[in-house]
Coordinates of C-alpha atoms in Angstrom, one line a residue:
M279 CA 92.9 81.1 0.4
T280 CA 90.4 78.5 -0.9
I281 CA 86.8 78.9 0.2
Y282 CA 85.1 75.5 0.8
T283 CA 81.4 75.0 0.1
P284 CA 79.6 74.3 3.4
V285 CA 77.8 71.0 3.6
K286 CA 74.4 70.8 5.3
S287 CA 73.2 67.6 7.1
G288 CA 71.3 65.3 4.8
E289 CA 72.6 66.9 1.6
K290 CA 74.6 65.1 -1.0
T291 CA 78.3 66.2 -1.0
N292 CA 79.1 67.7 -4.4
I293 CA 82.7 68.6 -4.2
S294 CA 84.3 70.5 -7.1
A295 CA 87.6 69.7 -8.8
T296 CA 89.1 72.9 -7.4
E297 CA 88.0 72.1 -3.9
W298 CA 89.3 68.5 -4.1
N299 CA 92.7 69.6 -5.5
A300 CA 93.0 72.2 -2.7
V301 CA 92.4 69.4 -0.1
R302 CA 95.0 67.1 -1.8
K303 CA 97.5 69.9 -2.0
T304 CA 97.2 70.7 1.7
I305 CA 97.4 67.0 2.7
F306 CA 100.1 65.8 0.4
Y307 CA 102.2 68.9 0.1
P308 CA 102.3 70.4 3.7
E309 CA 104.0 73.7 4.1
N310 CA 106.2 72.8 7.1
K311 CA 108.5 69.9 8.0
E312 CA 106.4 69.0 11.0
N313 CA 103.5 68.2 8.7
V314 CA 105.8 66.4 6.3
Q315 CA 107.0 64.2 9.1
K316 CA 103.4 63.7 10.3
H317 CA 102.1 62.6 6.9
Q318 CA 105.2 60.8 5.7
T319 CA 103.3 57.6 5.0
G320 CA 101.4 59.4 2.3
F321 CA 97.6 59.1 1.7
V322 CA 97.5 57.6 -1.8
M323 CA 95.0 54.8 -1.0
R324 CA 94.1 53.4 2.4
P325 CA 92.5 50.0 2.6
V326 CA 89.2 49.5 4.4
K327 CA 89.5 49.1 8.1
V328 CA 87.3 46.5 9.8
R329 CA 86.4 46.1 13.5
N330 CA 86.4 42.4 14.5
G331 CA 82.9 41.8 15.8
Q332 CA 83.7 38.1 16.6
P333 CA 84.7 36.9 20.1
E334 CA 87.5 34.9 18.6
L335 CA 90.9 35.9 17.2
V336 CA 90.8 36.3 13.4
P337 CA 94.3 35.5 11.9
A338 CA 96.1 37.6 9.4
F339 CA 94.6 36.8 6.0
G340 CA 91.5 35.4 7.6
V341 CA 88.0 36.5 6.5
L342 CA 85.2 38.6 7.8
R343 CA 81.8 39.6 6.3
I344 CA 81.3 43.3 6.0
D345 CA 78.2 44.0 8.2
S346 CA 77.8 47.7 8.5
G347 CA 79.8 51.0 8.4
L348 CA 81.1 52.5 11.6
E349 CA 79.9 56.0 12.6
F350 CA 81.6 58.7 10.5
R351 CA 82.1 62.2 11.9
Q352 CA 79.9 64.6 10.0
T353 CA 80.5 68.4 10.0
D354 CA 79.5 71.3 7.9
D355 CA 83.1 71.9 7.0
L356 CA 84.0 70.1 3.7
Y357 CA 87.7 70.4 4.4
E358 CA 87.4 68.7 7.7
Q359 CA 85.4 65.9 6.2
A360 CA 87.8 65.3 3.3
T361 CA 90.8 65.5 5.6
E362 CA 89.3 62.9 8.0
G363 CA 88.2 60.7 5.2
I364 CA 91.6 60.6 3.6
G365 CA 93.3 60.0 6.9
R366 CA 90.9 57.5 8.3
G367 CA 89.6 55.7 5.2
I368 CA 86.5 53.5 5.4
E369 CA 85.8 51.8 8.7
V370 CA 83.3 49.0 8.9
D371 CA 82.1 46.2 11.3
G372 CA 83.0 42.7 10.4
I373 CA 81.3 39.4 11.5
A374 CA 81.5 35.8 10.5
P375 CA 80.5 35.1 6.9
M376 CA 77.3 33.3 6.0
G377 CA 78.5 31.8 2.7
D378 CA 76.1 33.9 0.7
E379 CA 77.5 34.5 -2.8
N380 CA 76.2 38.1 -2.6
E381 CA 77.9 39.1 0.7
I382 CA 80.9 41.5 0.8
I383 CA 83.9 39.9 2.5
G384 CA 87.2 41.4 3.6
I385 CA 90.6 39.7 4.0
L386 CA 92.4 41.0 7.2
Q387 CA 95.9 42.2 6.8
R388 CA 96.9 41.6 10.4
P389 CA 95.6 39.4 13.3
A390 CA 92.6 40.9 15.1
E391 CA 91.3 40.2 18.6
E392 CA 87.7 41.1 19.4
A393 CA 86.9 44.8 18.8
W394 CA 90.3 45.5 17.2
I395 CA 90.2 47.7 14.1
I396 CA 92.5 46.2 11.4
P397 CA 93.1 47.1 7.7
C398 CA 91.5 44.6 5.3
V399 CA 91.1 44.2 1.6
T400 CA 87.6 44.1 0.0
I401 CA 88.6 44.6 -3.6
G402 CA 91.8 43.8 -5.5
A403 CA 94.7 41.5 -4.8
T404 CA 95.7 40.1 -1.4
L405 CA 97.0 36.9 0.2
A406 CA 94.3 34.7 1.9
W407 CA 94.1 31.4 3.6
V408 CA 92.3 29.0 1.3
Y409 CA 91.4 25.4 1.8
V410 CA 91.9 23.9 -1.7
N411 CA 89.3 21.1 -2.4
S412 CA 90.6 20.5 -5.9
V413 CA 93.6 21.8 -7.9
E414 CA 91.1 22.3 -10.8
H415 CA 89.3 25.1 -9.0
R416 CA 89.8 28.6 -10.1
Y417 CA 87.5 30.4 -7.6
A418 CA 87.1 30.5 -3.8
K419 CA 84.2 31.4 -1.5
A420 CA 83.5 32.0 2.1
I421 CA 82.6 29.1 4.4
P422 CA 79.6 29.7 6.7
D423 CA 80.6 30.7 10.2
N424 CA 84.3 30.3 9.4
V425 CA 86.6 33.3 9.9
Q426 CA 89.8 31.3 9.4
M427 CA 89.8 30.6 5.7
L428 CA 88.1 30.5 2.3
E429 CA 87.5 27.3 0.4
S430 CA 88.2 26.7 -3.3
A431 CA 85.2 26.1 -5.5
D432 CA 84.1 25.9 -9.1
S433 CA 82.4 29.2 -8.8
G434 CA 82.5 32.1 -6.4
S435 CA 83.2 35.9 -5.8
V436 CA 86.9 35.3 -5.1
R437 CA 89.3 34.5 -8.0
L438 CA 92.4 32.5 -7.5
M439 CA 95.2 34.4 -9.2
Y440 CA 96.8 31.1 -10.2
P441 CA 95.7 27.5 -9.6
A442 CA 96.9 25.6 -6.6
T443 CA 99.3 22.7 -7.1
S444 CA 98.0 20.7 -4.1
E445 CA 95.0 20.2 -2.0
G446 CA 94.6 21.3 1.6
L447 CA 95.0 24.6 3.6
Q448 CA 97.5 27.1 2.1
L449 CA 98.2 30.8 1.7
L450 CA 97.3 31.9 -1.9
P451 CA 97.1 35.2 -3.8
V452 CA 93.5 36.0 -4.6
L453 CA 91.6 38.7 -6.3
L454 CA 88.5 40.0 -4.6
G455 CA 85.5 41.9 -5.8
F456 CA 85.4 40.7 -9.4
P457 CA 82.3 39.0 -10.9
D458 CA 82.1 35.2 -11.2
K459 CA 82.0 34.3 -14.9
S460 CA 81.0 30.7 -14.3
E461 CA 77.5 29.3 -14.2
P462 CA 75.8 30.0 -10.9
A463 CA 74.7 26.9 -9.0
I464 CA 71.1 25.7 -9.3
N465 CA 70.0 24.3 -5.9
A466 CA 66.4 23.3 -6.0
K467 CA 66.3 20.7 -8.8
E468 CA 64.8 17.5 -10.1
L469 CA 65.6 14.6 -12.4
F470 CA 69.1 13.8 -11.2
P471 CA 70.8 10.7 -9.7
A472 CA 72.1 10.3 -6.2
I473 CA 75.3 8.2 -6.2
V474 CA 77.0 6.9 -3.0
Y475 CA 80.8 7.4 -3.0
T476 CA 83.0 6.1 -0.1
K477 CA 86.4 7.7 0.2
Q478 CA 89.3 6.3 2.2
K479 CA 90.4 8.6 5.0
G480 CA 93.6 7.4 6.7
K481 CA 94.3 3.7 7.1
Y482 CA 91.1 2.5 8.7
E483 CA 88.5 5.3 8.3
T484 CA 86.3 6.3 5.4
E485 CA 84.1 9.2 4.5
T486 CA 80.8 8.9 2.7
Y487 CA 79.5 11.3 0.1
I488 CA 76.2 11.4 -2.0
I489 CA 77.0 12.8 -5.4
C490 CA 74.1 14.6 -7.3
P491 CA 75.3 15.7 -10.7
G492 CA 73.2 17.8 -13.1
G493 CA 69.4 17.8 -13.0
K494 CA 66.8 20.4 -14.0
G495 CA 66.0 23.7 -12.2
K496 CA 63.0 25.9 -12.8
D497 CA 63.5 26.4 -16.5
K498 CA 66.8 24.8 -17.5
S499 CA 69.2 22.0 -17.0
T500 CA 72.3 22.5 -14.8
K501 CA 76.0 21.6 -14.8
T502 CA 76.1 21.8 -11.0
V503 CA 77.4 18.8 -9.1
H504 CA 76.0 18.8 -5.5
V505 CA 77.9 16.7 -3.0
L506 CA 76.5 15.8 0.5
H507 CA 79.1 14.8 3.0
V508 CA 77.1 12.4 5.2
E509 CA 79.3 12.4 8.3
G510 CA 79.8 16.1 8.3
K511 CA 76.2 17.0 7.2
K512 CA 77.6 19.5 4.7
V513 CA 76.7 20.2 1.1
S514 CA 79.3 21.5 -1.4
T515 CA 79.3 22.3 -5.1
S516 CA 83.1 22.4 -5.4
M517 CA 84.3 18.8 -4.8
F518 CA 83.6 17.5 -8.3
G519 CA 83.6 20.7 -10.4
T520 CA 80.8 21.0 -13.0
L521 CA 79.5 18.8 -15.8
P522 CA 80.8 19.6 -19.3
V523 CA 77.2 19.7 -20.6
A524 CA 74.1 20.7 -18.6
M525 CA 71.9 17.6 -18.5
N526 CA 68.9 16.1 -16.7
N527 CA 66.9 12.9 -16.4
F528 CA 69.8 10.5 -16.5
D529 CA 71.4 7.9 -14.2
A530 CA 75.0 7.5 -13.1
V531 CA 77.2 4.7 -11.9
I532 CA 80.7 4.5 -10.3
A533 CA 82.9 1.9 -12.1
D534 CA 86.5 0.9 -12.6
N535 CA 88.3 2.3 -15.7
S536 CA 91.0 0.5 -17.6
Y537 CA 93.9 1.5 -15.4
G538 CA 92.7 0.7 -11.9
S539 CA 91.1 4.1 -11.0
K540 CA 87.4 4.8 -10.3
V541 CA 85.2 6.8 -12.7
L542 CA 81.8 8.3 -12.3
V543 CA 79.9 7.6 -15.5
C544 CA 76.7 9.6 -16.4
S545 CA 74.5 8.0 -19.0
T546 CA 72.9 10.1 -21.7
G547 CA 69.7 12.0 -20.8
D548 CA 67.9 15.2 -21.8
I549 CA 69.8 18.3 -22.8
D550 CA 68.4 21.8 -23.4
E551 CA 70.1 22.5 -26.7
G552 CA 71.8 20.5 -29.5
S553 CA 71.4 17.0 -31.0
K554 CA 74.3 15.3 -29.4
Y555 CA 73.6 13.4 -26.1
P556 CA 76.9 13.0 -24.2
V557 CA 78.1 10.2 -21.9
Q558 CA 79.9 12.3 -19.3
R559 CA 82.7 10.8 -17.1
Y560 CA 84.6 12.0 -14.0
D561 CA 87.9 10.4 -13.4
F562 CA 88.7 10.2 -9.6
L563 CA 92.5 10.0 -10.3
S564 CA 92.9 12.9 -12.7
E565 CA 89.9 14.8 -11.2
E566 CA 88.8 15.8 -14.6
W567 CA 85.5 15.5 -16.6
S568 CA 85.3 14.3 -20.1
K569 CA 82.5 13.6 -22.5
S570 CA 81.7 11.3 -25.4
D571 CA 78.9 12.4 -27.8
T572 CA 76.2 10.0 -28.9
N573 CA 73.0 10.3 -31.0
Q574 CA 70.9 8.5 -28.4
S575 CA 69.0 9.9 -25.4
L576 CA 68.3 7.4 -22.7
A577 CA 66.2 9.8 -20.6
G578 CA 64.4 8.3 -17.7
C579 CA 66.2 5.0 -17.8
P580 CA 68.0 3.5 -14.8
A581 CA 71.6 2.2 -15.0
Y582 CA 73.6 -0.4 -13.1
L583 CA 77.0 -2.1 -13.1
K584 CA 77.4 -5.7 -14.4
D585 CA 80.6 -7.5 -15.4
G586 CA 82.6 -4.3 -15.6
K587 CA 80.1 -2.7 -18.0
I588 CA 77.4 -0.1 -17.3
I589 CA 74.0 -1.4 -18.3
V590 CA 71.1 1.1 -19.1
A591 CA 67.7 -0.6 -18.7
G592 CA 65.5 0.9 -21.3
G593 CA 65.7 3.2 -24.4
Q594 CA 63.2 3.3 -27.2
S595 CA 63.0 4.7 -30.6
A596 CA 60.1 6.2 -32.6
Y597 CA 57.0 4.3 -33.9
F598 CA 57.7 1.6 -36.4
V599 CA 55.3 0.4 -39.1
S600 CA 56.3 -2.6 -41.2
N601 CA 56.0 -2.5 -45.0
P602 CA 52.9 -4.3 -46.4
V603 CA 53.6 -7.6 -48.0
K604 CA 51.3 -9.0 -50.8
T605 CA 51.2 -12.7 -51.7
A606 CA 49.0 -14.0 -54.5
G607 CA 47.0 -10.8 -54.4
S608 CA 46.3 -11.0 -50.6
S609 CA 47.6 -8.4 -48.2
V610 CA 49.2 -9.5 -45.0
T611 CA 48.4 -7.7 -41.8
Q612 CA 51.0 -5.2 -40.6
F613 CA 52.9 -5.1 -37.3
Y614 CA 53.6 -1.7 -35.8
G615 CA 54.9 -0.6 -32.5
H616 CA 58.3 0.4 -31.0
N617 CA 61.8 -0.7 -31.8
V618 CA 63.0 -1.3 -28.2
S619 CA 66.4 -2.3 -26.9
P620 CA 65.9 -2.8 -23.1
F621 CA 69.6 -3.0 -22.5
W622 CA 72.3 -0.6 -23.6
T623 CA 75.9 -0.7 -22.5
I624 CA 78.5 1.9 -21.7
D625 CA 82.2 1.2 -21.6
P626 CA 83.5 3.0 -18.4
A627 CA 87.0 3.5 -19.8
S628 CA 86.0 5.1 -23.1
G629 CA 82.4 6.3 -22.6
T630 CA 81.3 4.4 -25.7
L631 CA 77.6 3.7 -25.9
E632 CA 76.7 0.4 -27.5
T633 CA 73.3 -1.1 -28.2
R634 CA 72.3 -4.7 -27.5
I635 CA 71.9 -6.8 -30.7
P636 CA 69.4 -7.7 -31.9
R637 CA 66.8 -5.1 -31.1
R638 CA 63.4 -6.6 -30.8
L639 CA 60.2 -5.4 -32.3
I640 CA 57.4 -5.0 -29.8
T641 CA 54.1 -5.2 -31.6
S642 CA 51.1 -3.1 -30.6
G643 CA 48.5 -4.8 -32.6
T644 CA 47.6 -5.9 -36.2
S645 CA 45.4 -4.3 -38.7
E646 CA 45.1 -3.7 -42.4
Q647 CA 44.6 0.0 -41.5
P648 CA 47.6 0.9 -39.3
E649 CA 46.3 4.4 -38.7
S650 CA 43.2 3.1 -37.0
A651 CA 45.0 0.8 -34.6
V652 CA 44.9 1.2 -30.8
V653 CA 48.0 0.5 -28.8
N654 CA 47.6 -2.6 -26.7
Q655 CA 48.2 -1.6 -23.1
Q656 CA 49.2 -5.2 -22.3
K657 CA 52.6 -4.3 -23.8
R658 CA 53.4 -2.9 -20.4
W659 CA 57.2 -2.8 -20.9
L660 CA 56.8 0.1 -23.2
K661 CA 57.4 2.8 -20.6
Q662 CA 59.8 5.5 -19.6
N663 CA 60.8 7.6 -16.5
F664 CA 60.6 4.4 -14.5
S665 CA 62.8 3.2 -11.7
G666 CA 64.2 -0.2 -10.7
I667 CA 66.9 -2.3 -9.2
H668 CA 69.6 -4.6 -10.4
F669 CA 68.5 -8.0 -9.1
E670 CA 70.1 -11.2 -10.3
R671 CA 68.4 -14.4 -9.4
N672 CA 66.5 -17.2 -11.1
E673 CA 62.8 -16.6 -10.8
N674 CA 60.2 -19.1 -12.1
G675 CA 63.1 -20.8 -14.0
K676 CA 64.3 -17.6 -15.7
P677 CA 67.4 -15.6 -14.9
V678 CA 66.1 -12.2 -13.8
E679 CA 68.7 -9.3 -14.1
F680 CA 66.7 -6.1 -13.6
I681 CA 63.3 -5.2 -12.1
A682 CA 61.5 -2.1 -13.5
V683 CA 58.8 -0.4 -11.4
G684 CA 56.5 2.6 -11.9
G685 CA 57.0 5.1 -14.7
T686 CA 54.9 6.3 -17.6
E687 CA 53.4 4.0 -20.2
L688 CA 53.1 4.6 -23.9
L689 CA 49.9 6.6 -23.9
G690 CA 50.9 8.7 -20.9
Y691 CA 49.3 6.5 -18.3
Q692 CA 51.0 6.0 -14.9
S693 CA 52.2 2.4 -14.6
K694 CA 51.3 -0.3 -12.1
A695 CA 53.4 -2.8 -14.0
V696 CA 56.4 -4.4 -12.4
V697 CA 58.4 -6.1 -15.2
S698 CA 61.7 -7.8 -15.3
Y699 CA 64.4 -8.3 -17.9
A700 CA 67.4 -10.6 -18.4
M701 CA 70.0 -11.5 -20.9
N702 CA 70.6 -15.1 -22.1
S703 CA 74.0 -16.6 -22.8
T704 CA 74.0 -15.4 -26.4
G705 CA 73.3 -11.8 -25.4
S706 CA 69.7 -11.8 -26.6
V707 CA 67.1 -10.0 -24.6
L708 CA 64.6 -12.1 -22.5
D709 CA 61.4 -10.5 -21.2
C710 CA 60.8 -12.5 -18.1
E711 CA 57.2 -11.4 -17.8
H712 CA 56.0 -12.5 -21.3
A713 CA 56.5 -15.8 -23.1
D714 CA 56.2 -14.5 -26.6
V715 CA 56.6 -10.8 -27.4
H716 CA 54.6 -11.1 -30.6
I717 CA 51.7 -12.9 -29.1
G718 CA 51.8 -11.2 -25.7
G719 CA 51.6 -14.4 -23.6
E720 CA 52.0 -13.4 -19.9
N721 CA 54.3 -15.0 -17.4
E722 CA 54.1 -12.6 -14.5
I723 CA 56.8 -13.0 -11.9
F724 CA 56.5 -10.0 -9.7
P725 CA 53.0 -8.6 -8.7
D726 CA 52.0 -5.1 -9.9
T727 CA 51.9 -2.2 -7.5
P728 CA 48.5 -1.5 -5.9
I729 CA 48.4 2.0 -7.3
A730 CA 49.8 3.4 -10.6
F731 CA 52.5 5.9 -9.8
G732 CA 55.2 7.4 -12.0
E733 CA 58.5 9.2 -11.4
C734 CA 59.1 7.2 -8.2
D735 CA 62.5 6.0 -6.9
A736 CA 63.3 2.4 -6.1
V737 CA 66.0 0.9 -3.9
R738 CA 66.8 -2.5 -2.5
I739 CA 66.9 -2.8 1.3
T740 CA 68.4 -6.0 2.6
R741 CA 68.2 -5.3 6.3
R742 CA 66.6 -2.8 8.6
R743 CA 66.1 -2.4 12.3
S744 CA 62.7 -1.6 13.9
G745 CA 63.2 -0.3 17.4
E746 CA 65.4 -2.8 19.2
M747 CA 64.5 -5.7 16.9
M748 CA 66.7 -6.6 13.9
V749 CA 64.6 -7.6 10.9
D750 CA 66.2 -9.5 8.1
C751 CA 64.5 -8.8 4.8
N752 CA 65.0 -8.4 1.0
L753 CA 62.9 -5.5 0.1
L754 CA 62.2 -3.7 -3.1
A755 CA 61.2 -0.3 -1.7
C756 CA 59.6 2.5 -3.8
F757 CA 59.8 6.1 -2.5
G758 CA 57.7 9.1 -3.7
G759 CA 56.3 9.3 -7.2
R760 CA 52.8 10.6 -8.0
F761 CA 49.5 9.1 -9.1
R762 CA 46.3 10.2 -10.8
I763 CA 43.3 10.9 -8.5
D764 CA 40.2 9.1 -9.7
E765 CA 37.7 11.2 -7.6
D766 CA 37.9 14.4 -5.5
A767 CA 40.0 14.0 -2.4
Y768 CA 39.2 15.9 0.7
I769 CA 41.2 16.9 3.8
K770 CA 40.6 15.6 7.3
T771 CA 41.6 17.5 10.4
E772 CA 43.6 16.2 13.4
N773 CA 40.2 15.2 14.9
G774 CA 39.2 13.2 12.0
D775 CA 36.6 15.7 10.8
W776 CA 36.5 17.1 7.3
A777 CA 38.2 20.4 7.0
K778 CA 35.7 23.2 6.0
D779 CA 36.4 26.7 4.6
E780 CA 34.9 29.9 5.9
N781 CA 31.7 29.3 4.0
G782 CA 31.3 25.8 5.5
N783 CA 32.3 23.9 2.4
E784 CA 34.5 20.9 2.6
I785 CA 37.9 21.6 1.2
I786 CA 39.0 19.7 -1.8
Q787 CA 42.7 18.7 -1.6
Y788 CA 43.1 17.2 -5.1
R789 CA 40.4 17.1 -7.8
A790 CA 39.6 14.1 -9.9
G791 CA 42.1 13.9 -12.8
E792 CA 44.9 15.7 -10.9
F793 CA 48.1 14.1 -9.8
A794 CA 48.9 13.8 -6.1
P795 CA 52.2 13.0 -4.6
N796 CA 52.6 9.5 -3.1
K797 CA 53.6 9.9 0.6
K798 CA 53.6 6.1 1.4
V799 CA 56.7 4.0 1.0
W800 CA 55.6 0.8 -0.8
T801 CA 57.6 -2.4 -0.2
L802 CA 57.7 -5.8 -1.8
D803 CA 59.6 -8.6 -0.1
L804 CA 61.4 -10.3 -2.9
D805 CA 61.7 -13.5 -1.0
K806 CA 58.0 -13.6 -0.2
K807 CA 56.5 -11.8 -3.2
E808 CA 53.3 -13.9 -3.0
Q809 CA 52.5 -11.7 0.0
G810 CA 52.2 -8.7 -2.3
W811 CA 53.0 -5.0 -1.7
R812 CA 52.8 -3.3 1.6
N813 CA 52.9 0.4 2.8
D814 CA 53.1 -0.1 6.5
L815 CA 56.7 -1.3 7.0
L816 CA 58.4 2.1 6.6
P817 CA 57.2 5.5 7.7
E818 CA 55.6 8.0 5.4
L819 CA 57.7 10.7 3.6
P820 CA 58.0 13.9 5.6
T821 CA 58.0 15.8 2.3
P822 CA 56.2 13.8 -0.4
R823 CA 57.8 14.4 -3.8
W824 CA 58.6 12.9 -7.2
N825 CA 61.5 13.1 -9.7
A826 CA 63.8 13.2 -6.7
G827 CA 67.3 11.7 -6.2
L828 CA 67.3 8.5 -4.1
S829 CA 70.5 7.0 -2.8
D830 CA 71.3 3.4 -2.2
V831 CA 71.6 2.3 1.4
V832 CA 74.4 4.2 3.1
T833 CA 76.1 2.7 6.2
T834 CA 78.3 4.8 8.5
T835 CA 79.8 4.2 11.9
E836 CA 78.7 6.9 14.4
L837 CA 78.7 7.6 18.2
V838 CA 75.8 6.2 20.1
K839 CA 73.4 9.0 21.0
D840 CA 70.7 9.4 23.6
E841 CA 67.0 10.2 22.9
N842 CA 67.9 13.9 22.6
G843 CA 70.4 13.3 19.9
K844 CA 73.4 14.0 22.1
P845 CA 76.5 11.6 22.4
E846 CA 75.9 9.0 25.1
T847 CA 77.5 9.6 28.5
D848 CA 78.1 7.3 31.6
E849 CA 76.8 7.9 35.1
N850 CA 79.5 10.5 35.7
G851 CA 78.6 12.5 32.6
N852 CA 81.7 11.4 30.6
P853 CA 81.3 10.4 26.9
T854 CA 81.2 6.6 26.5
N855 CA 82.5 6.9 22.9
R856 CA 80.5 3.8 22.0
T857 CA 79.9 3.5 18.2
Q858 CA 77.3 1.7 16.1
E859 CA 76.5 1.3 12.5
I860 CA 73.7 3.5 11.1
S861 CA 72.1 2.7 7.8
R862 CA 70.2 5.4 5.9
V863 CA 68.5 6.1 2.6
F864 CA 68.7 9.7 1.4
L865 CA 65.8 11.4 -0.6
I866 CA 67.1 14.6 -2.2
G867 CA 65.4 17.4 -4.1
G868 CA 62.6 16.7 -6.5
R869 CA 59.2 18.3 -7.2
I870 CA 56.5 18.8 -4.7
D871 CA 52.7 19.7 -4.7
N872 CA 51.7 19.4 -1.1
R873 CA 48.3 20.7 0.0
T874 CA 47.3 21.0 3.6
A875 CA 44.5 22.7 5.6
E876 CA 45.6 25.6 7.9
K877 CA 43.4 26.5 10.9
V878 CA 42.2 30.1 11.1
T879 CA 40.6 31.4 14.3
R880 CA 38.0 34.2 14.1
E881 CA 37.7 37.0 16.7
N882 CA 34.7 35.3 18.3
G883 CA 36.6 32.1 18.9
T884 CA 35.2 30.0 16.0
F885 CA 37.5 28.8 13.4
Y886 CA 37.6 27.5 9.8
Y887 CA 40.3 26.1 7.5
K888 CA 42.0 27.4 4.4
L889 CA 43.9 25.5 1.7
V890 CA 47.7 26.0 1.8
T891 CA 49.7 24.8 -1.2
Q892 CA 53.5 24.2 -1.5
K893 CA 54.3 23.6 -5.1
G894 CA 57.4 23.6 -7.3
L895 CA 61.0 22.3 -6.9
T896 CA 62.6 21.7 -3.6
A897 CA 66.3 21.6 -2.4
N898 CA 65.3 19.6 0.7
I899 CA 67.3 16.6 1.9
E900 CA 65.7 14.0 4.2
A901 CA 67.2 10.6 5.3
L902 CA 65.3 7.5 6.4
N903 CA 67.3 6.0 9.3
L904 CA 66.8 2.3 8.8
T905 CA 68.4 1.6 12.2
T906 CA 65.8 3.6 14.2
G907 CA 63.0 3.4 11.6
K908 CA 62.6 7.2 11.7
W909 CA 63.1 10.1 9.2
E910 CA 65.9 12.6 9.9
T911 CA 65.2 16.1 8.6
D912 CA 68.3 18.0 10.0
F913 CA 70.5 17.7 6.9
P914 CA 71.2 20.9 5.0
N915 CA 69.5 21.7 1.7
L916 CA 71.2 21.5 -1.6

């Protein structure tokens, strides 16, 4: 007879090999036929059993999140514990998944009503319902609050045992509990584009997406492609896979390729490692990414589509100093400055990057001693990290093609300059703001911004609604950015008084020389540019930021809603199903440095204020509803 070691409450079970073998022998090799019949199923390995904690039916091969273990019978008899453990297995509570990549999920092996206890698989191979977003995906993950299925993704804790051959909902063999080998998604990020993509849904309907590829997280670039489904208010990282190369500070355009399909083209930007700067392209037909390496970074330069080509406005090389020339013993003054090609082109079909010819030499001064020269700040087109819009129209007798606004100038100053470029019939570059690039003669077309702000985002808005009144306009609108503070800025309370700390000192929000985020939306009416810039047409940013992704105007058809945001009903409470067009601009991610005063009440009823700072990257998504003239903040984060 085997003597089993007693187990005391709270002590760690330390079973010996002899004891365990005795238990197994008793269970698997019973001495009478009754026990053989009773245990004929064997007890080699039982799956986890899960109790459905949801009020709804969970189908076979549906998914639950493992929440907690059910109560296990504890005794001092090791034999009884081992016997029950082998016969019962592990029992746990299951609830709807949250979509967290670190949660433990189980795939049910049979349908389960509420409170039913059903076998499930938490590790290993099993069938599972999976909604396949792309046949290129090799992973799957849980969908928040969805017990019916998983969704395929470019990363996740569930591995597809083989790739799907079609999209949509299907039953697939999957492998659970194995680590994801792909790059985890970076959510809070900056320096990325936000591209509007409209997808046909059925014969008459469309769906709208905002594609946000790449960008930079806290300390590195990312391959992650975030996609916001506008109508569904859902963010996914699986729809477009991942970039071949992690990259930030670039722009992107959707164009036609050579065989009638659409292609998303990302111009070259900044990369963390290597000397090759790739043009990266996503083909909507093959649903595959490709890249074409170049030797040119066009970081911080906007791109747009023109005549089937992608134009990148900007790009500059290192300093250039001309060779001295001597004639009859006299030296000639030297020109030095930047070799600049304001327009580069990318072929959407091949990804080939081409430069405009000829490049032009922008001079920054003349001197017989080049090293003692000072860069002339009048050469205002020498800037980077600027924004702008494609705008083709004759202005002051010149064919404007692109308007650049904001950014950082050559010596690191934030720029007020609004400059415009164009190409003439021979392909040469025209600087619409200056008559002679070597002399610096000015021919200003568009007024400068009232404040110098860099890293802003610009968009063209051609119509907006203010309340019930439709306003036709042609606005160049600049969102976000930051500007240098000339003198200390203080905080005012809701009563208009200066906020003071516990010592009675006025609280400084930003000190002179620091950069503050621009919370105003500055607008210039391109049809009435003589009226100058305004900051009172559109409401302030709820979350001031810079280096964010800003979409073009997105227009969707939606149900008319009441003042509470619920679908409109008639006098009988029935839905009217009336629809209207809603136009929005989306501001996504970016960097914040927001400083506010928080009121603190003392025990005696007096109060003071303390400075509260929110600083760093954000995953926040906010939309300016141009129909109502109000910001919407109920969209999910990246």
